Tab-separated table of C-alpha atoms and ligand atoms in Angstrom:
chain	number	residue	atom	x	y	z
A	83	UNK	CA	-68.611	193.540	49.460
A	84	UNK	CA	-67.928	190.496	47.279
A	85	UNK	CA	-70.785	188.079	46.564
A	86	UNK	CA	-70.107	184.654	45.049
A	87	UNK	CA	-72.396	182.406	43.032
A	88	UNK	CA	-71.035	178.888	42.419
A	89	UNK	CA	-72.449	176.353	39.973
A	90	UNK	CA	-74.819	174.022	41.832
A	91	UNK	CA	-73.370	170.512	42.077
A	92	UNK	CA	-76.306	168.430	43.371
A	93	UNK	CA	-77.574	165.862	40.839
A	94	UNK	CA	-80.452	167.220	38.709
A	95	UNK	CA	-80.178	170.712	40.182
A	96	UNK	CA	-80.559	173.173	37.312
A	97	UNK	CA	-81.268	176.332	39.280
A	98	UNK	CA	-78.780	179.082	40.056
A	99	UNK	CA	-78.912	181.417	43.060
A	100	UNK	CA	-78.633	184.692	41.087
A	101	UNK	CA	-79.771	185.458	37.538
A	102	UNK	CA	-78.247	188.239	35.408
A	103	UNK	CA	-81.081	190.652	36.126
A	104	UNK	CA	-80.507	190.329	39.893
A	105	UNK	CA	-76.734	190.644	39.372
A	106	UNK	CA	-77.318	193.937	37.544
A	107	UNK	CA	-79.370	195.325	40.431
A	108	UNK	CA	-76.819	194.261	43.060
A	109	UNK	CA	-73.908	195.693	41.042
A	110	UNK	CA	-75.778	198.993	40.834
A	111	UNK	CA	-76.221	198.871	44.603
A	112	UNK	CA	-72.432	198.618	45.002
A	113	UNK	CA	-71.814	194.856	45.383
A	114	UNK	CA	-69.092	193.019	43.463
A	115	UNK	CA	-70.352	189.724	42.055
A	116	UNK	CA	-68.260	186.676	41.144
A	117	UNK	CA	-70.004	183.892	39.214
A	118	UNK	CA	-68.579	180.478	38.377
A	119	UNK	CA	-68.510	179.793	34.634
A	120	UNK	CA	-71.507	177.737	33.549
A	121	UNK	CA	-73.410	178.438	36.802
A	122	UNK	CA	-76.522	179.583	34.922
A	123	UNK	CA	-76.294	177.175	31.982
A	124	UNK	CA	-78.887	174.734	33.347
A	125	UNK	CA	-81.394	177.575	33.718
A	126	UNK	CA	-80.619	179.097	30.281
A	127	UNK	CA	-78.600	182.045	31.608
A	128	UNK	CA	-75.304	182.048	29.671
A	129	UNK	CA	-72.009	183.349	31.043
A	130	UNK	CA	-72.137	186.332	28.641
A	131	UNK	CA	-75.400	187.508	30.220
A	132	UNK	CA	-73.804	187.484	33.684
A	133	UNK	CA	-70.755	189.324	32.312
A	134	UNK	CA	-72.974	191.921	30.620
A	135	UNK	CA	-74.776	192.443	33.926
A	136	UNK	CA	-71.462	193.312	35.595
A	137	UNK	CA	-70.333	190.009	37.166
A	138	UNK	CA	-66.759	188.690	37.037
A	139	UNK	CA	-66.680	185.109	35.726
A	140	UNK	CA	-64.218	182.631	37.260
A	141	UNK	CA	-63.348	179.099	36.200
A	142	UNK	CA	-63.094	177.190	39.476
A	143	UNK	CA	-65.388	176.865	42.503
A	144	UNK	CA	-62.389	177.627	44.736
A	145	UNK	CA	-62.255	181.126	43.221
A	146	UNK	CA	-65.900	181.725	44.120
A	147	UNK	CA	-65.828	180.334	47.659
A	148	UNK	CA	-62.340	181.646	48.477
A	149	UNK	CA	-62.896	185.192	47.225
A	150	UNK	CA	-66.424	185.891	48.462
A	151	UNK	CA	-67.633	187.567	51.626
A	152	UNK	CA	-71.035	185.968	51.064
A	153	UNK	CA	-71.684	182.856	48.937
A	154	UNK	CA	-75.224	182.441	47.575
A	155	UNK	CA	-76.408	178.907	46.819
A	156	UNK	CA	-79.646	177.025	46.262
A	157	UNK	CA	-78.750	173.582	47.633
A	158	UNK	CA	-76.950	172.974	50.942
A	159	UNK	CA	-73.146	173.097	50.629
A	160	UNK	CA	-71.276	169.808	50.178
A	161	UNK	CA	-68.355	168.914	52.480
A	162	UNK	CA	-65.944	169.832	49.642
A	163	UNK	CA	-67.637	173.223	49.218
A	164	UNK	CA	-67.499	173.936	52.948
A	165	UNK	CA	-63.751	173.219	52.912
A	166	UNK	CA	-63.440	175.912	50.201
A	167	UNK	CA	-65.383	178.511	52.257
A	168	UNK	CA	-63.376	181.367	53.691
A	169	UNK	CA	-63.060	181.263	57.468
A	170	UNK	CA	-65.286	184.024	58.789
A	171	UNK	CA	-67.195	184.230	55.481
A	172	UNK	CA	-70.951	183.851	55.068
A	173	UNK	CA	-73.160	181.505	53.087
A	174	UNK	CA	-76.878	181.583	52.252
A	175	UNK	CA	-78.733	178.494	50.961
A	176	UNK	CA	-82.015	176.621	51.242
A	177	UNK	CA	-81.816	173.649	53.602
A	178	UNK	CA	-83.389	172.057	56.656
A	179	UNK	CA	-80.897	172.072	59.560
A	180	UNK	CA	-82.514	168.941	60.995
A	181	UNK	CA	-81.638	167.093	57.761
A	182	UNK	CA	-78.240	168.722	57.131
A	183	UNK	CA	-76.729	168.145	60.582
A	184	UNK	CA	-73.250	167.190	59.311
A	185	UNK	CA	-73.032	170.233	57.050
A	186	UNK	CA	-73.993	172.490	59.933
A	187	UNK	CA	-71.340	171.078	62.251
A	188	UNK	CA	-68.764	171.464	59.477
A	189	UNK	CA	-69.875	175.047	58.716
A	190	UNK	CA	-69.541	175.956	62.394
A	191	UNK	CA	-66.083	174.360	62.608
A	192	UNK	CA	-65.040	176.437	59.590
A	193	UNK	CA	-66.425	179.561	61.381
A	194	UNK	CA	-68.792	180.293	58.492
A	195	UNK	CA	-71.855	182.414	59.220
A	196	UNK	CA	-74.507	180.318	57.481
A	197	UNK	CA	-78.159	181.186	56.851
A	198	UNK	CA	-80.918	178.812	55.816
A	199	UNK	CA	-83.791	180.419	53.951
A	200	UNK	CA	-85.973	177.432	54.888
A	201	UNK	CA	-86.153	178.959	58.383
A	202	UNK	CA	-87.357	182.384	57.278
A	203	UNK	CA	-90.274	183.549	59.450
A	204	UNK	CA	-93.551	183.856	57.461
A	205	UNK	CA	-94.026	187.511	58.405
A	206	UNK	CA	-95.087	190.328	56.088
A	207	UNK	CA	-91.649	191.994	56.222
A	208	UNK	CA	-90.007	188.776	55.015
A	209	UNK	CA	-92.365	188.134	52.105
A	210	UNK	CA	-89.954	189.407	49.405
A	211	UNK	CA	-87.395	186.848	50.728
A	212	UNK	CA	-89.829	183.923	50.983
A	213	UNK	CA	-88.154	181.206	48.903
A	214	UNK	CA	-90.436	178.515	50.325
A	215	UNK	CA	-93.414	180.289	48.760
A	216	UNK	CA	-91.737	181.086	45.444
A	217	UNK	CA	-90.459	177.541	44.976
A	218	UNK	CA	-93.786	176.056	46.148
A	219	UNK	CA	-95.520	178.177	43.499
A	220	UNK	CA	-93.298	176.587	40.857
A	221	UNK	CA	-93.876	173.098	42.295
A	222	UNK	CA	-97.667	173.464	42.408
A	223	UNK	CA	-97.825	174.646	38.799
A	224	UNK	CA	-95.457	171.999	37.467
A	225	UNK	CA	-97.173	169.211	39.426
A	226	UNK	CA	-100.335	169.704	37.397
A	227	UNK	CA	-98.419	169.757	34.110
A	228	UNK	CA	-96.581	166.540	35.017
A	229	UNK	CA	-99.793	164.792	36.049
A	230	UNK	CA	-101.644	166.080	32.977
A	231	UNK	CA	-98.856	164.791	30.713
A	232	UNK	CA	-98.978	161.370	32.377
A	233	UNK	CA	-102.788	161.157	32.203
A	234	UNK	CA	-104.317	159.463	29.188
A	235	UNK	CA	-107.061	162.059	28.830
A	236	UNK	CA	-107.757	165.743	28.211
A	237	UNK	CA	-108.231	168.104	31.128
A	238	UNK	CA	-110.788	170.456	29.516
A	239	UNK	CA	-114.192	169.439	28.244
A	240	UNK	CA	-114.136	169.048	24.471
A	241	UNK	CA	-117.133	169.045	22.184
A	242	UNK	CA	-115.926	167.652	18.873
A	243	UNK	CA	-117.230	165.831	15.812
A	244	UNK	CA	-115.581	162.770	17.334
A	245	UNK	CA	-117.713	163.037	20.423
A	246	UNK	CA	-118.049	165.031	23.631
A	247	UNK	CA	-115.370	164.502	26.255
A	248	UNK	CA	-116.119	165.501	29.839
A	249	UNK	CA	-113.576	167.584	31.774
A	250	UNK	CA	-111.094	165.818	34.037
A	251	UNK	CA	-111.745	165.864	37.772
A	252	UNK	CA	-108.706	167.081	39.686
A	253	UNK	CA	-108.492	166.796	43.471
A	254	UNK	CA	-105.852	168.819	45.326
A	255	UNK	CA	-105.013	167.755	48.877
A	256	UNK	CA	-103.384	170.491	50.963
A	257	UNK	CA	-104.154	174.070	49.944
A	258	UNK	CA	-101.030	175.970	50.992
A	259	UNK	CA	-98.962	177.893	48.448
A	260	UNK	CA	-98.262	174.838	46.237
A	261	UNK	CA	-101.830	173.529	46.497
A	262	UNK	CA	-103.410	176.863	45.597
A	263	UNK	CA	-101.129	177.181	42.561
A	264	UNK	CA	-102.026	173.616	41.550
A	265	UNK	CA	-105.720	174.485	41.802
A	266	UNK	CA	-105.254	177.628	39.679
A	267	UNK	CA	-103.252	175.728	37.051
A	268	UNK	CA	-105.726	172.838	36.814
A	269	UNK	CA	-108.569	175.346	36.473
A	270	UNK	CA	-106.731	177.185	33.677
A	271	UNK	CA	-106.432	173.858	31.873
A	272	UNK	CA	-110.189	173.424	32.121
A	273	UNK	CA	-110.451	170.713	34.778
A	274	UNK	CA	-113.197	170.547	37.369
A	275	UNK	CA	-111.250	171.022	40.591
A	276	UNK	CA	-111.951	170.263	44.225
A	277	UNK	CA	-109.620	170.611	47.181
A	278	UNK	CA	-109.260	169.640	50.800
A	279	UNK	CA	-107.236	171.043	53.688
A	280	UNK	CA	-107.429	170.677	57.451
A	281	UNK	CA	-107.289	174.459	57.873
A	282	UNK	CA	-110.826	175.771	57.386
A	283	UNK	CA	-109.363	179.249	56.716
A	284	UNK	CA	-108.366	178.202	53.183
A	285	UNK	CA	-111.958	177.430	52.100
A	286	UNK	CA	-112.444	180.982	50.861
A	287	UNK	CA	-109.151	180.975	48.924
A	288	UNK	CA	-109.989	177.635	47.298
A	289	UNK	CA	-113.427	178.874	46.278
A	290	UNK	CA	-112.064	182.169	44.959
A	291	UNK	CA	-110.041	180.104	42.468
A	292	UNK	CA	-113.200	178.411	41.214
A	293	UNK	CA	-112.694	175.090	42.989
A	294	UNK	CA	-114.989	173.249	45.380
A	295	UNK	CA	-113.815	172.916	48.981
A	296	UNK	CA	-114.429	169.468	50.445
A	297	UNK	CA	-115.605	169.842	53.987
A	298	UNK	CA	-114.846	167.491	56.879
A	299	UNK	CA	-115.785	168.697	60.332
A	300	UNK	CA	-112.694	168.265	62.513
A	301	UNK	CA	-113.624	170.947	65.027
A	302	UNK	CA	-110.756	173.366	64.262
A	303	UNK	CA	-108.181	170.692	65.108
A	304	UNK	CA	-106.031	171.252	62.020
A	305	UNK	CA	-105.091	174.875	62.717
A	306	UNK	CA	-101.758	175.311	64.523
A	307	UNK	CA	-99.772	178.466	65.291
A	308	UNK	CA	-98.779	181.090	62.722
A	309	UNK	CA	-101.398	179.914	60.227
A	310	UNK	CA	-99.704	176.514	59.831
A	311	UNK	CA	-101.369	173.130	60.125
A	312	UNK	CA	-100.733	170.848	63.074
A	313	UNK	CA	-100.887	167.078	63.404
A	314	UNK	CA	-104.359	165.598	63.878
A	315	UNK	CA	-105.264	163.240	66.699
A	316	UNK	CA	-105.271	159.545	65.762
A	317	UNK	CA	-109.057	159.376	65.703
A	318	UNK	CA	-109.457	162.503	63.553
A	319	UNK	CA	-106.733	161.289	61.199
A	320	UNK	CA	-108.590	157.985	60.822
A	321	UNK	CA	-111.759	159.916	59.915
A	322	UNK	CA	-109.776	162.019	57.452
A	323	UNK	CA	-108.383	158.895	55.751
A	324	UNK	CA	-111.884	157.410	55.394
A	325	UNK	CA	-113.215	160.684	54.008
A	326	UNK	CA	-110.377	160.965	51.491
A	327	UNK	CA	-110.672	157.309	50.422
A	328	UNK	CA	-114.199	158.187	49.238
A	329	UNK	CA	-113.124	161.513	47.677
A	330	UNK	CA	-110.291	160.080	45.548
A	331	UNK	CA	-112.634	157.519	43.945
A	332	UNK	CA	-114.115	160.193	41.657
A	333	UNK	CA	-110.827	161.867	40.746
A	334	UNK	CA	-108.905	161.463	37.503
A	335	UNK	CA	-105.907	163.302	38.933
A	336	UNK	CA	-104.960	163.737	42.600
A	337	UNK	CA	-102.225	166.232	43.520
A	338	UNK	CA	-101.063	165.948	47.122
A	339	UNK	CA	-99.163	168.825	48.759
A	340	UNK	CA	-99.874	168.460	52.490
A	341	UNK	CA	-97.095	169.288	54.926
A	342	UNK	CA	-96.633	170.073	58.603
A	343	UNK	CA	-93.556	172.206	59.397
A	344	UNK	CA	-90.726	170.137	60.893
A	345	UNK	CA	-92.690	166.858	60.733
A	346	UNK	CA	-93.081	163.940	58.352
A	347	UNK	CA	-95.738	164.669	55.715
A	348	UNK	CA	-99.170	163.364	56.815
A	349	UNK	CA	-100.490	160.208	55.182
A	350	UNK	CA	-103.625	161.104	53.224
A	351	UNK	CA	-104.076	158.416	50.565
A	352	UNK	CA	-103.666	154.832	51.793
A	353	UNK	CA	-102.828	151.848	49.589
A	354	UNK	CA	-106.452	150.696	49.919
A	355	UNK	CA	-107.709	154.119	48.822
A	356	UNK	CA	-105.460	153.891	45.734
A	357	UNK	CA	-106.945	150.455	44.955
A	358	UNK	CA	-110.399	152.044	45.096
A	359	UNK	CA	-109.530	154.555	42.354
A	360	UNK	CA	-110.336	154.208	38.661
A	361	UNK	CA	-107.673	152.606	36.434
A	362	UNK	CA	-105.991	155.366	34.433
A	363	UNK	CA	-106.093	157.829	37.342
A	364	UNK	CA	-102.892	159.632	38.272
A	365	UNK	CA	-101.646	160.627	41.721
A	366	UNK	CA	-98.773	163.099	41.984
A	367	UNK	CA	-97.262	163.201	45.466
A	368	UNK	CA	-95.449	166.528	45.907
A	369	UNK	CA	-94.681	165.620	49.523
A	370	UNK	CA	-92.705	162.502	48.560
A	371	UNK	CA	-89.397	164.036	49.731
A	372	UNK	CA	-90.686	164.436	53.287
A	373	UNK	CA	-92.267	161.005	53.651
A	374	UNK	CA	-95.119	161.253	51.145
A	375	UNK	CA	-98.878	161.839	51.382
A	376	UNK	CA	-99.598	158.619	49.494
A	377	UNK	CA	-98.707	155.302	51.082
A	378	UNK	CA	-97.490	153.882	47.760
A	379	UNK	CA	-95.450	156.778	46.386
A	380	UNK	CA	-91.688	156.356	46.141
A	381	UNK	CA	-89.128	159.172	45.872
A	382	UNK	CA	-88.106	159.713	42.262
A	383	UNK	CA	-90.113	156.745	40.974
A	384	UNK	CA	-93.314	156.059	39.045
A	385	UNK	CA	-95.371	153.299	40.665
A	386	UNK	CA	-98.399	151.582	39.110
A	387	UNK	CA	-100.999	149.954	41.368
A	388	UNK	CA	-104.030	148.332	39.710
A	389	UNK	CA	-103.840	150.750	36.790
A	390	UNK	CA	-103.357	153.851	38.959
A	391	UNK	CA	-100.108	155.705	38.248
A	392	UNK	CA	-98.395	157.277	41.277
A	393	UNK	CA	-95.703	159.844	40.533
A	394	UNK	CA	-93.134	160.845	43.168
A	395	UNK	CA	-91.014	163.494	41.441
A	396	UNK	CA	-87.997	164.952	43.245
A	397	UNK	CA	-86.920	168.594	43.257
A	398	UNK	CA	-89.808	169.761	41.078
A	399	UNK	CA	-88.803	173.486	41.157
A	400	UNK	CA	-85.564	172.556	39.370
A	401	UNK	CA	-87.595	171.272	36.409
A	402	UNK	CA	-88.683	174.854	35.663
A	403	UNK	CA	-85.197	176.261	36.187
A	404	UNK	CA	-85.430	179.682	34.519
A	405	UNK	CA	-88.374	181.058	36.438
A	406	UNK	CA	-87.544	179.140	39.616
A	407	UNK	CA	-84.062	180.750	39.543
A	408	UNK	CA	-85.481	184.163	38.710
A	409	UNK	CA	-87.808	184.014	41.721
A	410	UNK	CA	-85.109	182.546	43.976
A	411	UNK	CA	-82.697	185.293	42.897
A	412	UNK	CA	-85.251	187.988	43.813
A	413	UNK	CA	-85.777	186.378	47.230
A	414	UNK	CA	-82.102	185.829	47.997
A	415	UNK	CA	-81.166	189.365	46.831
A	416	UNK	CA	-83.764	190.842	49.214
A	417	UNK	CA	-82.337	188.703	52.006
A	418	UNK	CA	-78.783	189.747	51.161
A	419	UNK	CA	-79.641	193.432	51.196
A	420	UNK	CA	-81.302	192.862	54.588
A	421	UNK	CA	-78.321	191.114	56.229
A	422	UNK	CA	-75.569	193.083	54.528
A	423	UNK	CA	-76.370	196.674	55.222
A	424	UNK	CA	-73.813	199.291	54.203
A	425	UNK	CA	-71.416	196.794	52.693
A	426	UNK	CA	-70.952	194.515	55.679
A	427	UNK	CA	-72.845	191.818	57.556
A	428	UNK	CA	-75.308	193.310	59.969
A	429	UNK	CA	-75.776	190.506	62.483
A	430	UNK	CA	-78.426	192.074	64.647
A	431	UNK	CA	-79.824	189.012	66.386
A	432	UNK	CA	-82.703	191.013	67.820
A	433	UNK	CA	-84.035	191.030	64.247
A	434	UNK	CA	-86.391	188.032	63.821
A	435	UNK	CA	-85.320	187.399	60.227
A	436	UNK	CA	-81.608	187.233	61.083
A	437	UNK	CA	-82.126	185.354	64.355
A	438	UNK	CA	-84.360	182.665	62.823
A	439	UNK	CA	-82.313	182.014	59.684
A	440	UNK	CA	-78.762	182.069	61.082
A	441	UNK	CA	-77.735	178.448	61.668
A	442	UNK	CA	-74.024	178.910	62.448
A	443	UNK	CA	-71.954	181.884	63.569
A	444	UNK	CA	-68.534	182.410	65.174
A	445	UNK	CA	-67.923	178.680	65.446
A	446	UNK	CA	-71.274	177.928	67.085
A	447	UNK	CA	-74.233	175.889	65.887
A	448	UNK	CA	-77.276	178.098	66.522
A	449	UNK	CA	-79.979	175.850	65.018
A	450	UNK	CA	-80.135	172.091	64.636
B	7	NAI	P1	-97.145	173.851	53.810
B	7	NAI	O1	-96.332	173.610	52.592
B	7	NAI	O2	-96.494	173.807	55.147
B	7	NAI	O3	-98.373	172.814	53.855
B	7	NAI	C1	-99.251	172.659	52.770
B	7	NAI	C2	-100.677	172.545	53.217
B	7	NAI	O4	-100.907	171.246	53.778
B	7	NAI	C3	-101.133	173.531	54.275
B	7	NAI	O5	-102.172	174.314	53.751
B	7	NAI	C4	-101.627	172.636	55.414
B	7	NAI	O6	-102.755	173.173	56.087
B	7	NAI	C5	-101.980	171.370	54.682
B	7	NAI	N1	-102.096	170.179	55.532
B	7	NAI	C6	-101.317	169.804	56.576
B	7	NAI	N2	-101.768	168.657	57.110
B	7	NAI	C7	-102.839	168.262	56.362
B	7	NAI	C8	-103.714	167.158	56.409
B	7	NAI	N3	-103.605	166.204	57.340
B	7	NAI	N4	-104.718	167.100	55.504
B	7	NAI	C9	-104.871	168.054	54.564
B	7	NAI	N5	-104.066	169.141	54.457
B	7	NAI	C10	-103.067	169.236	55.354
B	7	NAI	O7	-97.936	175.204	53.660
B	7	NAI	P2	-97.453	176.604	53.096
B	7	NAI	O8	-97.785	176.674	51.678
B	7	NAI	O9	-96.042	176.815	53.476
B	7	NAI	O10	-98.422	177.585	53.905
B	7	NAI	C11	-98.671	177.401	55.286
B	7	NAI	C12	-99.128	178.685	55.966
B	7	NAI	O11	-98.170	179.706	55.811
B	7	NAI	C13	-100.430	179.247	55.426
B	7	NAI	O12	-101.178	179.733	56.496
B	7	NAI	C14	-100.004	180.382	54.571
B	7	NAI	O13	-101.021	181.361	54.460
B	7	NAI	C15	-98.844	180.894	55.376
B	7	NAI	N6	-97.952	181.684	54.556
B	7	NAI	C16	-97.627	182.957	54.981
B	7	NAI	C17	-96.808	183.758	54.221
B	7	NAI	C18	-96.447	185.119	54.691
B	7	NAI	O14	-95.446	185.619	54.257
B	7	NAI	N7	-97.184	185.756	55.524
B	7	NAI	C19	-96.250	183.278	52.967
B	7	NAI	C20	-96.648	181.933	52.615
B	7	NAI	C21	-97.463	181.167	53.419
């Protein structure tokens, strides 16, 4: 079975779907791998490393898409890429069908069997394929580094001949995979960390990382199905906003990561709350791509409001491309081995992983 890895074409995307190490393992397992020249360059994986791992290098995207039974990508395919896909071929990428409607219709028309790893069920069996978690881990870590770099102060406490400097206070809002990694990273840098989430179940995890859990009694309202959060009622959300407006006042750095699957990110820090913060504080809104947790954050921009800097970075995992690609490659290889048993696609739709992730097949749109 031939697997293709094209160079990602989205602006600022430096990741690649397979790294040489993963290529080596798949070649050993009997797959043939075709990689577009320069595909790994942005993540510091040169063509020679792919060749040494057993991949064939080709010069044009058409040779990857046209020759492959399964194409592995990070970003959703562009219209031009879909036109290059082989009819009846398969494609795996990371995208939200509700956002990529046009691509999905085009993939179905081309009779491509397409899978979105964003739809992977969060079940134990699927953990090795969980790209949302691996990329959120990268985002949570990098968010703290970006905020720390933008802040005009140290994170750890320093006792020096030039005076004693207190540790920075970091507040993390949303304690899912990204939030927990942000807490761990801020702690490693010596900050005093507190965190808030609407799911009371995360209190223990937050505390086990050495952070303080901020408690607001919302009567179990934040816990939805499958361990995910759900939207709060208007009244509870109002109480949450008031509570957080007080909490952010003390913080030097606020990292926001709150999300609700399939919905706009919840608003957690209002413009008024920002105006109540100390000048020099930094907010980093990791949810900016899905609507933002801070009222003033703007996608891809730095905003300053009364001395408070609000960062809205886009595609944060791509800014740590080597490890983000390495983790993605592990996840996507596990997925590939799951759907392509014995050298061909095993489309057993009674399997939850295959059923949930398959967005188009045999000319039909299965998820939108
Ligand atoms: P996410 O990225 O969907 O959301 C981030 C966090 O925001 C969540 O902790 C959520 O509770 C919080 N949040 C939502 N609304 C909020 C609000 N109004 N105020 C404050 N916080 C708010 O979350 P992620 O990282 O995808 O994890 C969600 C769930 O999935 C967790 O229960 C996690 O344990 C579970 N999970 C399961 C895995 C598995 O394979 N079994 C793997 C990874 C996560």
